[in-house]
Short mmCIF file of C-alpha atoms in Angstrom, two decimals:
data_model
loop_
_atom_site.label_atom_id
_atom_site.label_comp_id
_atom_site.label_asym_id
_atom_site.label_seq_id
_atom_site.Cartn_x
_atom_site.Cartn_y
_atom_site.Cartn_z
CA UNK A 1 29.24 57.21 102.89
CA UNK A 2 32.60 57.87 104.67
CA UNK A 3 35.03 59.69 102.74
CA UNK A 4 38.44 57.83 101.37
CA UNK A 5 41.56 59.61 101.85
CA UNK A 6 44.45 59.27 99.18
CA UNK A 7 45.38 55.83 98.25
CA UNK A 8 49.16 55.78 99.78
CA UNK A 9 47.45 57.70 103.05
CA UNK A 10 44.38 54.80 102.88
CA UNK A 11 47.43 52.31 102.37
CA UNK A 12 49.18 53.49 105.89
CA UNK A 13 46.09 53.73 107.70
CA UNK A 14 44.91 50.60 106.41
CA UNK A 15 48.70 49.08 107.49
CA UNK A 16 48.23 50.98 111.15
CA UNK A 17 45.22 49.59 111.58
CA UNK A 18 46.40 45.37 110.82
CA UNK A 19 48.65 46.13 113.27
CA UNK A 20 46.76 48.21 116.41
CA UNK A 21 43.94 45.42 115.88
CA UNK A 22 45.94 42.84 116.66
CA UNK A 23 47.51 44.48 119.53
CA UNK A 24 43.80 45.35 120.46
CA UNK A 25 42.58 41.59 120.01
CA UNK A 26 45.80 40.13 121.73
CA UNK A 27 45.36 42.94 124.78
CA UNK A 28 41.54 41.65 125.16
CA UNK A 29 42.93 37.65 125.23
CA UNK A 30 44.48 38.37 127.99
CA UNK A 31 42.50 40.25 129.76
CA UNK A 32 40.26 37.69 129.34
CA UNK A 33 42.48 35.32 130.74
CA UNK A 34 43.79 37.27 133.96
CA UNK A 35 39.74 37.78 134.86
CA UNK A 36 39.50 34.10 134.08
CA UNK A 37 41.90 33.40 136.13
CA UNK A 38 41.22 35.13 138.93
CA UNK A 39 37.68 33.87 139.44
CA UNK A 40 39.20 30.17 138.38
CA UNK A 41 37.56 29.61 135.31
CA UNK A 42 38.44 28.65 131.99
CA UNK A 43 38.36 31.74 129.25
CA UNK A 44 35.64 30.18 127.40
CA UNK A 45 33.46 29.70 130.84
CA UNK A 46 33.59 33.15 131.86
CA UNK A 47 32.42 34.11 128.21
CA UNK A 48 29.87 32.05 128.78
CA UNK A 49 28.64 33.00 131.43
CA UNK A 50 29.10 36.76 130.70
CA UNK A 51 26.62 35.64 127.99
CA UNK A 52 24.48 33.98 130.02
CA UNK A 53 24.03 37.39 132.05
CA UNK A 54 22.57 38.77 128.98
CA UNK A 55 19.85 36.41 128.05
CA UNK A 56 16.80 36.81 129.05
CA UNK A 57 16.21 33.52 131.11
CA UNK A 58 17.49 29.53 131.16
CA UNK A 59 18.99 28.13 128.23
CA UNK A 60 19.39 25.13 127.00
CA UNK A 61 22.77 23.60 126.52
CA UNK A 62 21.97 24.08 122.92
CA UNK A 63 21.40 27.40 123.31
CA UNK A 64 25.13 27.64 124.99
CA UNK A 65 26.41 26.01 122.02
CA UNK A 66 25.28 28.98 119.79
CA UNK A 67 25.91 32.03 121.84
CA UNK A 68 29.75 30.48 122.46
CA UNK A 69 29.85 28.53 118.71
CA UNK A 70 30.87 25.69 120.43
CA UNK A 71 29.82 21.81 119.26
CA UNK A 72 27.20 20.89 121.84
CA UNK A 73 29.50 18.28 123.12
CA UNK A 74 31.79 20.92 124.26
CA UNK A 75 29.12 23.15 125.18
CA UNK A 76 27.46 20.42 127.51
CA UNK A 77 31.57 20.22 128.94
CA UNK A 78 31.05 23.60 129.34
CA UNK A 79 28.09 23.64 131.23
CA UNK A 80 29.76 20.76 133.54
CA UNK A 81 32.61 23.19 134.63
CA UNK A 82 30.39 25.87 135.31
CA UNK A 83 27.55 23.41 137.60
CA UNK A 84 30.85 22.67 139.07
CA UNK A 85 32.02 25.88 140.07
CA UNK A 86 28.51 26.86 141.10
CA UNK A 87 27.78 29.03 138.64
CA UNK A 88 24.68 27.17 137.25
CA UNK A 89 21.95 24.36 137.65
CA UNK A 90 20.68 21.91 135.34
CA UNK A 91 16.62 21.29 135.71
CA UNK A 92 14.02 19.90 133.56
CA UNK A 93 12.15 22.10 131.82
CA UNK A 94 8.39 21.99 133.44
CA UNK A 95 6.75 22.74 129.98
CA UNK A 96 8.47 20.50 128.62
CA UNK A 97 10.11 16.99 130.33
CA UNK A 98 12.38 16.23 127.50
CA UNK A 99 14.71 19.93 127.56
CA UNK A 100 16.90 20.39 130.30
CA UNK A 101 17.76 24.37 131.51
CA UNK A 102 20.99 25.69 132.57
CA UNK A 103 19.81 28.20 134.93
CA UNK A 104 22.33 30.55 136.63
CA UNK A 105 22.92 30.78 139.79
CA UNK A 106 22.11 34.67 141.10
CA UNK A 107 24.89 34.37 144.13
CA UNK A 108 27.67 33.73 141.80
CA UNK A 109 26.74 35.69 139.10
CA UNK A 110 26.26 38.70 141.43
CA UNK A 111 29.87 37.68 142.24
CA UNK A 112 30.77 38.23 138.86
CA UNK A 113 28.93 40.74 138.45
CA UNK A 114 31.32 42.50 141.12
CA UNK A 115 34.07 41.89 139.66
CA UNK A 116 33.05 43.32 136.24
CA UNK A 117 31.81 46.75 138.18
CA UNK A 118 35.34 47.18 140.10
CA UNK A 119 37.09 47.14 136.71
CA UNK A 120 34.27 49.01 134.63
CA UNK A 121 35.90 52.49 136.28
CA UNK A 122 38.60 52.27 133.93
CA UNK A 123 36.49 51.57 130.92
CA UNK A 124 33.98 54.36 132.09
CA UNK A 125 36.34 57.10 132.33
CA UNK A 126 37.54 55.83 128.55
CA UNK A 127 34.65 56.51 127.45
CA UNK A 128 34.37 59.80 128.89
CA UNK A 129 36.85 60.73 126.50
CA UNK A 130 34.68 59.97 123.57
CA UNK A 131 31.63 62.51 122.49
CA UNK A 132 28.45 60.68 121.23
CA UNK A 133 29.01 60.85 118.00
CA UNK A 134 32.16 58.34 118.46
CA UNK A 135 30.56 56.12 121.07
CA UNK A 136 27.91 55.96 118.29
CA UNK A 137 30.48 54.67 115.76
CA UNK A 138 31.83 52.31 118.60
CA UNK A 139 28.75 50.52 119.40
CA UNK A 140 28.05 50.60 115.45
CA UNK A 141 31.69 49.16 114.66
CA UNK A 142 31.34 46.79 117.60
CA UNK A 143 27.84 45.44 116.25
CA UNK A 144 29.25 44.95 113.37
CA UNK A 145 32.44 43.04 114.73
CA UNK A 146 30.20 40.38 116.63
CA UNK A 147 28.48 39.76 113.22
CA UNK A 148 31.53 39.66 111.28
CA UNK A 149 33.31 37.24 114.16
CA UNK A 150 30.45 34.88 114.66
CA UNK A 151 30.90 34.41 110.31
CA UNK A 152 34.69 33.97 110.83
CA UNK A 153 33.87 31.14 113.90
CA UNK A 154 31.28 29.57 111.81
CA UNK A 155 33.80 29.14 108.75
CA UNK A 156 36.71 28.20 111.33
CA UNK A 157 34.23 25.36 112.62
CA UNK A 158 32.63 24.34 109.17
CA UNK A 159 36.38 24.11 107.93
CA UNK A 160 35.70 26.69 105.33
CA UNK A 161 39.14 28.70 103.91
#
């Protein structure tokens, strides 16, 4: 169990921290947005599909819905942008008639794929500055952040305080 410091230290820390996360949160937005925009895609869409990059295969639009926590109406939107821009297909599933895949498209994705690896230099050399034992607690506090967030979306969307 980590160790506590003094209450009015914990208290500043605890104030520091409200106020870097937000900076940190707001500094990801848009740099989620200036990507976005530079391939021509909607913030959501390029989340999507860099979430699509990590599953193992097609997805339904279903599936879309719950890796972005979107309704399936907007998730099917979604998925209309994206077979739009190129970035995926829509085929029925041969196993079974009734599904329908989203299947990604390897072109474009290798496209964004490229863009991801010219700006990953930055991030690399950042964490170059880390020893294990902190990119442990990174990947541990960041684990625990998609848990946490996909809770906080769930209430957002349920309409839960």
């Amino acid at each position: 169990m980590p160790q506590k410091s003094s209450v009015p230290r914990r208290s500043a820390l605890l104030a520091e921290l409200a106020v870097t996360s937000r900076r940190y949160m707001a500094s990801y937005a848009l740099f989620n947005q200036a990507v976005a925009d530079h391939l021509g895609l909607h913030p959501t869409d390029l989340q999507c599909l860099n979430l699509l990059g990590l599953e193992a295969g097609p997805v339904t639009t279903g599936r879309v819905a719950e890796l972005t926590g979107l309704t399936t109406g907007s998730a099917t939107r979604l998925v209309d942008r994206l077979e739009r821009a190129g970035y995926v297909t829509r085929a029925r599933d041969t196993a079974d008639r009734r599904r329908v895949l989203v299947t990604t498209v390897p072109e474009r994705m290798a496209e964004f794929g490229a863009v991801w690896e010219r700006l990953n230099g930055g991030w690399a050399a950042l964490f170059d500055t880390y020893d294990d034992g902190e990119v442990a607690f990174l990947i541990a506090h960041m684990r625990r952040t998609v848990e946490l967030s996909a809770t906080q979306v769930g209430k957002l969307r349920d309409g839960t305080p």
